[in-house]
PDB file of C-alpha atoms in Angstrom:
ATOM      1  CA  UNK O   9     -13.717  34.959  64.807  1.00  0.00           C
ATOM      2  CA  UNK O  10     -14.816  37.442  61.636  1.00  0.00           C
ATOM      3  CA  UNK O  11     -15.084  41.079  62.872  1.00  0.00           C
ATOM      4  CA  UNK O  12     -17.057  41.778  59.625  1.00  0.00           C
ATOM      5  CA  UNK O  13     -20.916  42.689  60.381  1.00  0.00           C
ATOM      6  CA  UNK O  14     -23.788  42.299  58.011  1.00  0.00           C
ATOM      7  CA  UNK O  15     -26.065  45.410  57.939  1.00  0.00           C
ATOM      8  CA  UNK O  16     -29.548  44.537  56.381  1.00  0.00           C
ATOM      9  CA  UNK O  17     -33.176  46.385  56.729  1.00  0.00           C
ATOM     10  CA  UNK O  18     -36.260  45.227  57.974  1.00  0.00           C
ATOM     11  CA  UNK O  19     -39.881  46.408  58.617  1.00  0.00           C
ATOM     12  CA  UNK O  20     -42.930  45.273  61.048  1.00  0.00           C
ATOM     13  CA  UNK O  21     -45.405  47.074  60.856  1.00  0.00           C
ATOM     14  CA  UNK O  22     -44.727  51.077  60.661  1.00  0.00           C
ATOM     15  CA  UNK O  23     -41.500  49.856  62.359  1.00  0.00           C
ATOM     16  CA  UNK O  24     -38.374  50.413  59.732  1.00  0.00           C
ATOM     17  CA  UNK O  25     -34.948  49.291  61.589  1.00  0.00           C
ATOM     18  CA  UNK O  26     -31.482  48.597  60.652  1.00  0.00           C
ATOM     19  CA  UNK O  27     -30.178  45.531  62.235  1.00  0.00           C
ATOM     20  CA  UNK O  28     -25.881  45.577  62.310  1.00  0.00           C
ATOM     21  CA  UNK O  29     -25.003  41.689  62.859  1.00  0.00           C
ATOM     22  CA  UNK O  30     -21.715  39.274  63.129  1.00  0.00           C
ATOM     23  CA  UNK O  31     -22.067  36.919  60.154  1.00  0.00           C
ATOM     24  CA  UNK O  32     -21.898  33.892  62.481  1.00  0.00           C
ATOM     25  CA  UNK O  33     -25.521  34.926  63.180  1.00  0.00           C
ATOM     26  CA  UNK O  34     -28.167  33.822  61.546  1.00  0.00           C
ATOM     27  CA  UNK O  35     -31.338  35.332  60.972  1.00  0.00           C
ATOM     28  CA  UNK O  36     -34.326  32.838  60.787  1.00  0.00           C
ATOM     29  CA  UNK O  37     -36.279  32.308  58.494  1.00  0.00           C
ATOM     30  CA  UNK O  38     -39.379  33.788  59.449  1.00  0.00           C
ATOM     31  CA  UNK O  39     -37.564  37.155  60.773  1.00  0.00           C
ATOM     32  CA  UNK O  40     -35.700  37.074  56.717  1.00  0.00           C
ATOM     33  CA  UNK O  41     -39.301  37.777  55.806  1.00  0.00           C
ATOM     34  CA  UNK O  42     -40.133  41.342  56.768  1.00  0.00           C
ATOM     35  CA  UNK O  43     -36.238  42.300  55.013  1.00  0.00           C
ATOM     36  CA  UNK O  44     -36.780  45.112  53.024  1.00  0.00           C
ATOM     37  CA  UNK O  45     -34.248  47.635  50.932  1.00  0.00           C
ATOM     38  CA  UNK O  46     -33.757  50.656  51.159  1.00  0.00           C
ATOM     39  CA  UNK O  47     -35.198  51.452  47.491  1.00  0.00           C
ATOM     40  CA  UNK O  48     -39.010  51.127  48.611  1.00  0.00           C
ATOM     41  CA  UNK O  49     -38.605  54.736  49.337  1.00  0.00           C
ATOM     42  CA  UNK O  50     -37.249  54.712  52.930  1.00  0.00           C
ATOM     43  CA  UNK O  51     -34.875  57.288  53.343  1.00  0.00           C
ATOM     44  CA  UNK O  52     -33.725  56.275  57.003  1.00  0.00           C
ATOM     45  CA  UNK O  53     -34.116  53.455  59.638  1.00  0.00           C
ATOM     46  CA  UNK O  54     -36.295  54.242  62.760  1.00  0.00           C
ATOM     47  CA  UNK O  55     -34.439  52.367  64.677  1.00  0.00           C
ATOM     48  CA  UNK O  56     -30.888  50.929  65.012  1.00  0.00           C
ATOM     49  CA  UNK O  57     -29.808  47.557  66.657  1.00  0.00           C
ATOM     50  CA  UNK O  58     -25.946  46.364  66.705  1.00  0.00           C
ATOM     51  CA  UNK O  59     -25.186  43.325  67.628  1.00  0.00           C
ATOM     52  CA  UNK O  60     -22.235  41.328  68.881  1.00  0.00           C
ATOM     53  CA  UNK O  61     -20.607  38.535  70.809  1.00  0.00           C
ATOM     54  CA  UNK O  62     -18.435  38.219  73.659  1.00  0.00           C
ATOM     55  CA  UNK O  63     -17.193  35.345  75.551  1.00  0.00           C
ATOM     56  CA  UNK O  64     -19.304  36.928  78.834  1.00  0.00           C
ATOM     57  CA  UNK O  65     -21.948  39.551  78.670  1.00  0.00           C
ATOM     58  CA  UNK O  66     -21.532  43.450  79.970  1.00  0.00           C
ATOM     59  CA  UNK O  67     -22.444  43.934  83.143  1.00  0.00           C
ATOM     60  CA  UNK O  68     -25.286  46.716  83.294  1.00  0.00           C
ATOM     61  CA  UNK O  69     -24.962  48.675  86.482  1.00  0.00           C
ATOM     62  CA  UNK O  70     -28.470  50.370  86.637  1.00  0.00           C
ATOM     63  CA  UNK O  71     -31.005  49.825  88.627  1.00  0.00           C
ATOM     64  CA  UNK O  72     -33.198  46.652  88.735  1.00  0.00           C
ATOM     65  CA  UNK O  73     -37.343  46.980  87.660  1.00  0.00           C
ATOM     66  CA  UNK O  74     -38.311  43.348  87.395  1.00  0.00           C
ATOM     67  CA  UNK O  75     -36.965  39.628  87.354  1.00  0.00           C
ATOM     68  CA  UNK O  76     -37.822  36.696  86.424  1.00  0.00           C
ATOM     69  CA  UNK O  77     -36.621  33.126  85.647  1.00  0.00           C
ATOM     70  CA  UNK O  78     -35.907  34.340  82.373  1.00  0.00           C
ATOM     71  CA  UNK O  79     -35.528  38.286  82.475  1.00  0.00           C
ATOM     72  CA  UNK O  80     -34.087  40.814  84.207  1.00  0.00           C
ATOM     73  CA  UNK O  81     -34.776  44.280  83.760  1.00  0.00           C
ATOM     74  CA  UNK O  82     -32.945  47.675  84.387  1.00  0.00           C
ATOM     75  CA  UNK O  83     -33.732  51.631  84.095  1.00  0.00           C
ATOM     76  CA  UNK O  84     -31.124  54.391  84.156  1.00  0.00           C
ATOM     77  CA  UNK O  85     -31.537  56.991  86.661  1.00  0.00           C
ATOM     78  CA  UNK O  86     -33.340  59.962  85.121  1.00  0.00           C
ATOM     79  CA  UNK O  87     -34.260  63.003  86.511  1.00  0.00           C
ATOM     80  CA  UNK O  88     -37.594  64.370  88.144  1.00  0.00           C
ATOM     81  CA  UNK O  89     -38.127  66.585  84.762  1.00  0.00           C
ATOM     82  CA  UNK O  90     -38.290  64.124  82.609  1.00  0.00           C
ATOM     83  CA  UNK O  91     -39.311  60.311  84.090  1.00  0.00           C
ATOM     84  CA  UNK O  92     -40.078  59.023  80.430  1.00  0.00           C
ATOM     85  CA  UNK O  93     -36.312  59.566  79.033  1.00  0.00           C
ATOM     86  CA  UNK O  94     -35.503  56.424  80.885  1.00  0.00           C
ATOM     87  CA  UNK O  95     -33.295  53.851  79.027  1.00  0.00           C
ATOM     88  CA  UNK O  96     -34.050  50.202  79.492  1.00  0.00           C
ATOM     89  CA  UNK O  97     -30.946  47.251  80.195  1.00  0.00           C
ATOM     90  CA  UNK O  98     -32.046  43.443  79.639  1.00  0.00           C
ATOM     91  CA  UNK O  99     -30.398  40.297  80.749  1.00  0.00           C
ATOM     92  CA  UNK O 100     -31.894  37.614  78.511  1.00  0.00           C
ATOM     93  CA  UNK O 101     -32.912  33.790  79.134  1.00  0.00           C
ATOM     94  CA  UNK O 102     -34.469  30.995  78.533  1.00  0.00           C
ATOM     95  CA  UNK O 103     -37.057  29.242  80.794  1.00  0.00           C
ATOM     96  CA  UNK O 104     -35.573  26.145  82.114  1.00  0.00           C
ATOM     97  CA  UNK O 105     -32.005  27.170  81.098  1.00  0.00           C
ATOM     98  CA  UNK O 106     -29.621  28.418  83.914  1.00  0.00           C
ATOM     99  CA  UNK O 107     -28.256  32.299  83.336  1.00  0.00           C
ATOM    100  CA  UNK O 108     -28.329  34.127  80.483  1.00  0.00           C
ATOM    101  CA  UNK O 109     -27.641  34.646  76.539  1.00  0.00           C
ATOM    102  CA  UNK O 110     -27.715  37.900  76.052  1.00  0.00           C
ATOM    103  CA  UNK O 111     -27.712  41.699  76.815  1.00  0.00           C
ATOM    104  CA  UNK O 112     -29.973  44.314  75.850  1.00  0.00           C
ATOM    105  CA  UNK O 113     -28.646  47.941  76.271  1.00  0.00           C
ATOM    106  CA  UNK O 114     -30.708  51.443  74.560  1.00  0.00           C
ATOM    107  CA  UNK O 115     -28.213  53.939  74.103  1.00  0.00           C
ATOM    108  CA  UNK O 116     -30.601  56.014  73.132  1.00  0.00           C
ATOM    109  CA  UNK O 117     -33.921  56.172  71.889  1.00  0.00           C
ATOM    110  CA  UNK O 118     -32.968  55.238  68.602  1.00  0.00           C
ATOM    111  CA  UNK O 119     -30.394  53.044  68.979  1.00  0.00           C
ATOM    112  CA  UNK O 120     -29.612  49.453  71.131  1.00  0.00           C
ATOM    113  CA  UNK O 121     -26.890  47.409  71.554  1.00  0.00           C
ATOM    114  CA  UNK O 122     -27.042  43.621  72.057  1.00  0.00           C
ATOM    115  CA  UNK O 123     -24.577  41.431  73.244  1.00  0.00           C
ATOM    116  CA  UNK O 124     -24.843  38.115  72.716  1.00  0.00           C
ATOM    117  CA  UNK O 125     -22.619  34.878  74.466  1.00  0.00           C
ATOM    118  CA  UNK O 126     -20.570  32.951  71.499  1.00  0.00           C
ATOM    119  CA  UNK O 127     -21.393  29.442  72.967  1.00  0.00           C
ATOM    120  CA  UNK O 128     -25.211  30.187  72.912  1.00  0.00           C
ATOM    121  CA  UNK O 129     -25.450  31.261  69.275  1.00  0.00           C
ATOM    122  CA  UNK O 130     -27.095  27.989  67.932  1.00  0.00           C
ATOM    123  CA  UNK O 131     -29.862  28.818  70.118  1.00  0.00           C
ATOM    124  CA  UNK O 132     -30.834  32.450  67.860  1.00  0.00           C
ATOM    125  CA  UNK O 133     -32.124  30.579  65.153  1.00  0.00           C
ATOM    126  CA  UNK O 134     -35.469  29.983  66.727  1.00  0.00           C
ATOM    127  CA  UNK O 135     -37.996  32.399  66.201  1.00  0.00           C
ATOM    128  CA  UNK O 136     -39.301  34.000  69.433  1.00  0.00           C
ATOM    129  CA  UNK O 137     -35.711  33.438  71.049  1.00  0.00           C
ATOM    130  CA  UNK O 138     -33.910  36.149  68.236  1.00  0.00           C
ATOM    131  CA  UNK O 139     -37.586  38.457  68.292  1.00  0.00           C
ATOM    132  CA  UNK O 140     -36.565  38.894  72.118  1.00  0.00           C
ATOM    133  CA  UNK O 141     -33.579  40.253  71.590  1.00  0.00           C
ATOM    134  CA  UNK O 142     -35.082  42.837  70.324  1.00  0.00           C
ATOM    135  CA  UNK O 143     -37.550  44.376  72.479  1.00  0.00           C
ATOM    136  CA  UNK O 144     -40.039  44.779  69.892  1.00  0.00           C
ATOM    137  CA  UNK O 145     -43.310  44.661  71.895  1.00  0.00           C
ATOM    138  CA  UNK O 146     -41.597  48.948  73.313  1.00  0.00           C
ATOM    139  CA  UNK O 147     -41.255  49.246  69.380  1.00  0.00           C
ATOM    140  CA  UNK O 148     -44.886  47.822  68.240  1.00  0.00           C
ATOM    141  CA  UNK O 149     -46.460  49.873  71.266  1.00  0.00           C
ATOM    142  CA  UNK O 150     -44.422  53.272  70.290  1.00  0.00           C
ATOM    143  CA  UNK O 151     -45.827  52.763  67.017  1.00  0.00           C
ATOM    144  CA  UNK O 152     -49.741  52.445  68.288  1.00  0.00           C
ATOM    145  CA  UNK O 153     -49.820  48.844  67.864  1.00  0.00           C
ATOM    146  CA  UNK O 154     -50.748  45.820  69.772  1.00  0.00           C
ATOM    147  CA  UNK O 155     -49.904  41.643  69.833  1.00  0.00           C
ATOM    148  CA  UNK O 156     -52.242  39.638  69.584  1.00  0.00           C
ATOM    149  CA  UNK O 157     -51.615  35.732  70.848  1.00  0.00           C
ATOM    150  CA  UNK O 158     -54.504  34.588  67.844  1.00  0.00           C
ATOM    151  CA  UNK O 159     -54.489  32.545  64.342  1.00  0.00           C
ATOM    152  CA  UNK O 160     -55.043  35.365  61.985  1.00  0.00           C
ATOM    153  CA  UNK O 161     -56.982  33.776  59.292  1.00  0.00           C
ATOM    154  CA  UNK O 162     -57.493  35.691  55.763  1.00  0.00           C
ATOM    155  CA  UNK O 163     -60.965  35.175  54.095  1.00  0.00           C
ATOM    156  CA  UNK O 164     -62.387  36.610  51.302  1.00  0.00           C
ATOM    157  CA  UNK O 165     -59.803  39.558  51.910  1.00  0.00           C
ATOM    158  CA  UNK O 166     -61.221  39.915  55.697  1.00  0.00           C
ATOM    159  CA  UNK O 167     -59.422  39.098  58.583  1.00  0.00           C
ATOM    160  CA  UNK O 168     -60.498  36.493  61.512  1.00  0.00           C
ATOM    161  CA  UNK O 169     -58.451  36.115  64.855  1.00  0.00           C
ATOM    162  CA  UNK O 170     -59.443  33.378  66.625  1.00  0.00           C
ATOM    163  CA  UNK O 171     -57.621  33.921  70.357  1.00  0.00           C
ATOM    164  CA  UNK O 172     -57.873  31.950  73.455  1.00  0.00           C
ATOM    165  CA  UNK O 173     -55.301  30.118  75.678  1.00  0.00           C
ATOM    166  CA  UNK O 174     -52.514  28.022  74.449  1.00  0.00           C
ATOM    167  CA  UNK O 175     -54.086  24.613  73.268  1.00  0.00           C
ATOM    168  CA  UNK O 176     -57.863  26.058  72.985  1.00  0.00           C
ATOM    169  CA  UNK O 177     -57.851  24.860  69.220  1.00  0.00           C
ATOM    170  CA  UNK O 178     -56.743  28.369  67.610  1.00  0.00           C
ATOM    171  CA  UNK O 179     -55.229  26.521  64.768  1.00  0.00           C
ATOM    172  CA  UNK O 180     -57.480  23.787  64.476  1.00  0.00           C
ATOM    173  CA  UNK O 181     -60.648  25.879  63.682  1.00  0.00           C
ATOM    174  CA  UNK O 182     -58.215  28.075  61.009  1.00  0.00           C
ATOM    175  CA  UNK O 183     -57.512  24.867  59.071  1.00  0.00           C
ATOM    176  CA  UNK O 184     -61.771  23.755  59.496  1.00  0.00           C
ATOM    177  CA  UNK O 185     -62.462  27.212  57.464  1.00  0.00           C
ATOM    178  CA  UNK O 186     -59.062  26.191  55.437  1.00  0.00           C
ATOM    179  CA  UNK O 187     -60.783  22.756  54.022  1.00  0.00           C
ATOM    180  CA  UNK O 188     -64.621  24.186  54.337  1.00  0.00           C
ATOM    181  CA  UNK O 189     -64.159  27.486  52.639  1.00  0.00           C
ATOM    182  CA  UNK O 190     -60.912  27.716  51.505  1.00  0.00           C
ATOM    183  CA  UNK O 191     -59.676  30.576  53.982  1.00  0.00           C
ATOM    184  CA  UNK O 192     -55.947  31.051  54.442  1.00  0.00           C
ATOM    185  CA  UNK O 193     -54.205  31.454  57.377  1.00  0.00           C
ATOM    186  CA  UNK O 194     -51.240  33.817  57.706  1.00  0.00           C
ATOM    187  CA  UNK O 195     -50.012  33.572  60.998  1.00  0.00           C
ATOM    188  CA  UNK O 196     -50.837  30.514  63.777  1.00  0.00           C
ATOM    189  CA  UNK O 197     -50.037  32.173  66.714  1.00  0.00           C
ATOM    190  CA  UNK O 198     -49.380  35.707  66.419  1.00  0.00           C
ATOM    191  CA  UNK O 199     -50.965  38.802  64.966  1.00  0.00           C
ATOM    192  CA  UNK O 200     -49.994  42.729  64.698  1.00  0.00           C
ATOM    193  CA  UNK O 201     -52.903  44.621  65.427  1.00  0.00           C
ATOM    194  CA  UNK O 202     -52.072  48.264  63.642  1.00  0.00           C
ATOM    195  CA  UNK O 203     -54.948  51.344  63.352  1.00  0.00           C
ATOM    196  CA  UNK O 204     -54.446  52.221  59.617  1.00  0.00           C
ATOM    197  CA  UNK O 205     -56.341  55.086  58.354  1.00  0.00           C
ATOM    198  CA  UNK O 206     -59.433  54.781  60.983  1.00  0.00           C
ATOM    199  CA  UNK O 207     -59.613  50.938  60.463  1.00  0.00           C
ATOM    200  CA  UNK O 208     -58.045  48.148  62.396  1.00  0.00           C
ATOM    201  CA  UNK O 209     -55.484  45.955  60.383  1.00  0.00           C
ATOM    202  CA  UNK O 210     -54.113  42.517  61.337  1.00  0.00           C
ATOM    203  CA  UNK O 211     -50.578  42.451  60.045  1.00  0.00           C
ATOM    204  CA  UNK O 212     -47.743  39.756  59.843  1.00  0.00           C
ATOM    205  CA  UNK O 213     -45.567  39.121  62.446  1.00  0.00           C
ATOM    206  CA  UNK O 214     -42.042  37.716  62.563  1.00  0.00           C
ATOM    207  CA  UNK O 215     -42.915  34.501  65.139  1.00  0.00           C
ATOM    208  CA  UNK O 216     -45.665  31.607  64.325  1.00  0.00           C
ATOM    209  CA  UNK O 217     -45.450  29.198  67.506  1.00  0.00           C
ATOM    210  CA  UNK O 218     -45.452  25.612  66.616  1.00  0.00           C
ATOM    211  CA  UNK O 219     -47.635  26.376  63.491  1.00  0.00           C
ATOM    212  CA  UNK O 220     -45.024  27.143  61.357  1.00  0.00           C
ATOM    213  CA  UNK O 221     -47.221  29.361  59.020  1.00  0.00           C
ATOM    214  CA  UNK O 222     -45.907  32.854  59.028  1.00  0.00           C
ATOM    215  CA  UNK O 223     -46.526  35.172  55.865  1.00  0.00           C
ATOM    216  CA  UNK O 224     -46.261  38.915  56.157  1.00  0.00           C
ATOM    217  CA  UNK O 225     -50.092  39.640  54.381  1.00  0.00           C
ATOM    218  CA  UNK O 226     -51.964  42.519  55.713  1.00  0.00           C
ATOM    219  CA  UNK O 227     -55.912  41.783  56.491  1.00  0.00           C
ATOM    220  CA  UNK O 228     -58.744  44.244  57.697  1.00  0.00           C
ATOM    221  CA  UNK O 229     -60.029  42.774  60.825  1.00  0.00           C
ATOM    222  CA  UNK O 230     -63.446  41.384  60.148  1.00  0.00           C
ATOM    223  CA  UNK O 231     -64.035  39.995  63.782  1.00  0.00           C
ATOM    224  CA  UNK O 232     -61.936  38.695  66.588  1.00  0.00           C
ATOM    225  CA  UNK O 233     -63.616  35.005  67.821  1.00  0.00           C
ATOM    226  CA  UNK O 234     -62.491  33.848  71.290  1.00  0.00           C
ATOM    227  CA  UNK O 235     -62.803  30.434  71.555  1.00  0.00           C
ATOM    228  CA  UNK O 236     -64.066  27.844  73.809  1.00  0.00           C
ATOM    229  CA  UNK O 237     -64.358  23.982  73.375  1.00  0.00           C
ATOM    230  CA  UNK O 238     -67.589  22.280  74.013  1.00  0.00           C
ATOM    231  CA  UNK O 239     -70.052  19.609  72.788  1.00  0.00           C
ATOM    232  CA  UNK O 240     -72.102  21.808  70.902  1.00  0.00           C
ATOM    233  CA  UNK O 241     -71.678  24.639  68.608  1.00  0.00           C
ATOM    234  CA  UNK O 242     -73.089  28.185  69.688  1.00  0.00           C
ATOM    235  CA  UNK O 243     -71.652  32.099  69.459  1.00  0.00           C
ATOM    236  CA  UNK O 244     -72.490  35.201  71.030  1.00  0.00           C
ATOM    237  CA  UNK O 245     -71.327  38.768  70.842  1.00  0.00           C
ATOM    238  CA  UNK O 246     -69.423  39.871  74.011  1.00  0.00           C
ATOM    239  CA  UNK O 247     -69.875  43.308  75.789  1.00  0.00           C
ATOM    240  CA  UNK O 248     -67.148  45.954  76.030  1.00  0.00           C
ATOM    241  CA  UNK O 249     -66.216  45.088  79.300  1.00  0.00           C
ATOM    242  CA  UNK O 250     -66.223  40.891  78.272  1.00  0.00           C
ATOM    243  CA  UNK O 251     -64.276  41.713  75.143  1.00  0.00           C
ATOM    244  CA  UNK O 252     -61.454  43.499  77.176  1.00  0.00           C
ATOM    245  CA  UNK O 253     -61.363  41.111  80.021  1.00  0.00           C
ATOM    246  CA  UNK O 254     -60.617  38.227  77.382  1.00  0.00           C
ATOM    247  CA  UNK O 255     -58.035  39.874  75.017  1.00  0.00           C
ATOM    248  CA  UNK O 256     -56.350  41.386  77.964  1.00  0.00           C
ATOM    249  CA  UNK O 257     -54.324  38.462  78.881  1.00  0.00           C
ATOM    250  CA  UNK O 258     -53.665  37.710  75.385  1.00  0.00           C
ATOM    251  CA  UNK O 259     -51.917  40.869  74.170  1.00  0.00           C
ATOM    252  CA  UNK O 260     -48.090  41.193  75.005  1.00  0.00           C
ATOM    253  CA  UNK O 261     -47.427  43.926  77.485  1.00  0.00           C
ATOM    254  CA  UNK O 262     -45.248  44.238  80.068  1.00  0.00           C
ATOM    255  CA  UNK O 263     -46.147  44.810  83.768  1.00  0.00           C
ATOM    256  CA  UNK O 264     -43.092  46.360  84.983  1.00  0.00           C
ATOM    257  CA  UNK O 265     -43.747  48.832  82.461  1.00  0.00           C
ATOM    258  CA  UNK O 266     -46.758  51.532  83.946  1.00  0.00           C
ATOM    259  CA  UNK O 267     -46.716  53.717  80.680  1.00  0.00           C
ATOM    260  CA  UNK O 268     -46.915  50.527  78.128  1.00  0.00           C
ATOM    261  CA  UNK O 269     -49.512  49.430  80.164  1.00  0.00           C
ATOM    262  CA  UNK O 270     -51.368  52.399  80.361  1.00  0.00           C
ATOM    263  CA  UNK O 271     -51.036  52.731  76.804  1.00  0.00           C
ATOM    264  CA  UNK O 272     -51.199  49.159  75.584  1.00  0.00           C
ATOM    265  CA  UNK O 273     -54.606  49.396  77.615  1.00  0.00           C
ATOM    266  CA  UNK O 274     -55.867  52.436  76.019  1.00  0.00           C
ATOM    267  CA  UNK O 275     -55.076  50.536  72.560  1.00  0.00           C
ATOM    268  CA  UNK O 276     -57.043  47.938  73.514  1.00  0.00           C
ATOM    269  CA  UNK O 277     -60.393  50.006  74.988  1.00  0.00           C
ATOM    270  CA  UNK O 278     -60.150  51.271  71.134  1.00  0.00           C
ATOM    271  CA  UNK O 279     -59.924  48.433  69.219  1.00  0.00           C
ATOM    272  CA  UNK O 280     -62.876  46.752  71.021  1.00  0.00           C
ATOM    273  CA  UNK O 281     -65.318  49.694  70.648  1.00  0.00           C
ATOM    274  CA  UNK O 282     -64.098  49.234  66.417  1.00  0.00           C
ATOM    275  CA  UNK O 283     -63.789  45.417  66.421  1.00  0.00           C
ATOM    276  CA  UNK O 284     -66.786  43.097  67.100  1.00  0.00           C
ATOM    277  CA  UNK O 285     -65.667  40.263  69.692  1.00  0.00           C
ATOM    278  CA  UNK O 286     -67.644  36.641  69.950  1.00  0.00           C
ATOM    279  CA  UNK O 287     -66.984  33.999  71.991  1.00  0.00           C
ATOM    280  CA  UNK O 288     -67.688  30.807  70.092  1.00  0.00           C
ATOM    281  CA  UNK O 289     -67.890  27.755  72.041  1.00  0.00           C
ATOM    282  CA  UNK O 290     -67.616  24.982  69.140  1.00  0.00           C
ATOM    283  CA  UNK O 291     -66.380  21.601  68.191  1.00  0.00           C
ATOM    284  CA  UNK O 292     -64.056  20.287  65.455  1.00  0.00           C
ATOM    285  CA  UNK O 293     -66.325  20.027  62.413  1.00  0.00           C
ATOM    286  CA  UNK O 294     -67.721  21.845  59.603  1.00  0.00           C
ATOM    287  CA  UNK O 295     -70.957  22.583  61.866  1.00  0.00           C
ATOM    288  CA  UNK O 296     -68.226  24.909  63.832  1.00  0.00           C
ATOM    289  CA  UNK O 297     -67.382  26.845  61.079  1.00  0.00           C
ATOM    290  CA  UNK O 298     -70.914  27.369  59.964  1.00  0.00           C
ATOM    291  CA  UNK O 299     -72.790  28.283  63.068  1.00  0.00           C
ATOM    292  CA  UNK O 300     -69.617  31.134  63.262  1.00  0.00           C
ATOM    293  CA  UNK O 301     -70.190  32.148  59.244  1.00  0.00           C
ATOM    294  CA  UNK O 302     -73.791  32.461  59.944  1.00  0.00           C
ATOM    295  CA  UNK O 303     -73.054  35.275  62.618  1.00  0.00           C
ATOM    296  CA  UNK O 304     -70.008  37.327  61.028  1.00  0.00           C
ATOM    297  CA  UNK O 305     -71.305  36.846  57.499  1.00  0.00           C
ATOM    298  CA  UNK O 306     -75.002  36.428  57.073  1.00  0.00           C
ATOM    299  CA  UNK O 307     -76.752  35.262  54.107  1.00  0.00           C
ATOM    300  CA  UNK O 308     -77.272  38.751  51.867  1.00  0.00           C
ATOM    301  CA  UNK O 309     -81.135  37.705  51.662  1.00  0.00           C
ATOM    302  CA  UNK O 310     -81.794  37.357  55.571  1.00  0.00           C
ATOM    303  CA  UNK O 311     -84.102  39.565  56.912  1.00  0.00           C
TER     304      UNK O 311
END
C-alpha cells in the first residue's frame, strides 16, 4: 500500500480546509467541485483533515453522547471552566450495514483525523458517505450557516428553495419552472444557506441526492416555497411561527449537540424574519408554476 498522501484545498462556503488523503482515495466528483488553490488569495486553510487507512479503526476511549444505527458519538472530558473546548470522536456507518467505516477524531479545533477501514474504501466515492466523514454540518454552523434539505433553483439571478419531505416533488416543480421559464437548478437536494453582507445567500453544496445536479453557483434567496401535493393549485404566506415549524425538520442539526442547536435555531429565527416562506400546495403542470410566479413575482403593472 502507497504511504504517499495527496494534499489538495477546498472551500464551502466561508469554509477554506486542507484535506491530506492516501491516493487510493478518491474524491467524488461533486466534492472535486468546491477544489480551490491556494492562489485565489488564501493565505491559510481554516481547517485541517488527514486522512488514512488501517486494517481496523482506533479505538476512541472518551465518553459516549449519542448512538445510533449508524453513529456513535464521543466528547473528551473538559473541565468546569471551559465546557465548549470539548473535542468530538465519531464512529461512522452506514444504515443497513453492520459496524463501521470509519473514525472521526478533532485533535484540536483546527485539525481532525480520520481513519478509514481499507476493505470499505469503494464505498467513499458516494457523495453524502465521504461529506460525513467530515463533520461539516460543526463547520457550516461555526461559520453562521445553515442546510437546507431543498432544490435550490436559480431564476432570473434569484434564488427559489422549494423544501418539503423526501418525495414531496422538490425536483419535479424545479424542472416545471426549468421547461416553463427556463430557470436553472443548481442543487436537487441540498442548499447552503450563508448571511452575506445583511442578505441571505443560497450557496452550492458538495451532495445532490438522487438528482445528480450539483453546481457550486451562489443565488440571493428570493423565497423559500414549502411544498404540498394536491388537486389544485393555491399558495399562501406562512407566519413566523409556521415558517420555523416547517424548515425546522429540514435543516441538518444535530440533537446531541445543545449549543448547535441553540445556535442552528437562532440561525433559523433570523433567516425567517429576512426570507418570505409560502406553502404552495400544487400539481405537476405549468398552472403550478404560475399560480407560485404570480405571488413571488407579480406583474410590474398590478395594482
Amino acid at each position: 500500500m502507497s504511504h504517499q498522501n495527496i494534499h489538495d484545498f477546498f472551500r464551502i462556503g466561508d469554509f477554506f480546509f486542507e484535506l491530506s488523503y492516501p491516493t487510493e482515495l478518491t474524491v467524488p466528483p461533486h466534492f472535486r467541485l468546491f477544489q480551490v488553490s491556494t492562489s485565489e488569495g488564501l493565505s491559510h486553510a481554516d481547517y485541517c483533515y488527514t486522512i488514512t487507512c488501517a486494517p481496523q479503526l482506533p479505538q476512541l476511549d472518551w465518553p459516549v453522547t449519542a448512538r445510533r444505527e449508524d453513529l456513535c458519538v464521543m466528547r473528551s472530558p473538559v473541565s468546569r471552566d471551559d465546557p465548549a473546548a470539548a473535542l468530538e470522536g465519531r464512529l461512522i456507518g452506514v444504515k443497513g450495514t453492520p459496524g463501521y467505516y470509519a473514525s472521526y477524531r478533532e485533535h484540536s479545533g483546527q485539525e481532525a483525523e480520520i481513519t478509514l477501514l481499507q476493505d470499505r474504501l469503494g464505498s467513499l466515492n458516494f457523495d453524502p458517505v465521504f461529506t460525513s466523514l467530515l463533520a461539516l454540518e460543526k463547520r457550516m454552523l461555526q461559520q453562521n450557516s445553515l442546510i437546507l434539505h431543498c432544490s435550490h433553483l436559480q431564476y432570473q439571478g434569484q434564488g427559489i428553495l422549494f423544501s418539503g419531505p423526501s418525495g414531496i416533488g422538490k425536483s419535479t416543480q424545479a424542472r416545471l419552472w426549468e421547461t416553463y421559464r427556463g430557470a436553472k437548478t443548481l442543487n436537487g437536494d441540498r442548499a447552503l444557506l450563508r448571511l452575506i453582507h445583511g442578505k441571505w445567500f443560497a450557496c452550492g453544496w458538495p451532495v445532490c441526492g438522487s438528482s445528480e445536479i450539483c453546481h457550486t453557483g451562489d443565488s440571493p434567496i428570493h423565497a423559500v416555497v414549502i411544498l404540498q401535493q394536491g388537486k389544485e393549485n393555491h399558495i399562501r404566506k406562512l407566519s413566523p411561527l409556521q415558517a420555523f415549524t416547517q424548515l425546522y425538520s429540514q435543516i441538518t442539526l444535530n440533537g446531541w449537540d445543545y449549543e448547535a442547536v441553540q445556535h442552528g435555531t437562532e440561525l433559523l429565527e433570523k433567516f425567517i424574519t429576512s426570507v418570505p416562506v409560502y406553502q404552495l400546495t400544487c400539481t405537476i403542470s405549468e398552472d403550478a408554476v404560475f399560480c407560485l410566479e404570480n405571488v413571488i413575482f407579480p406583474p410590474q403593472n398590478a395594482e
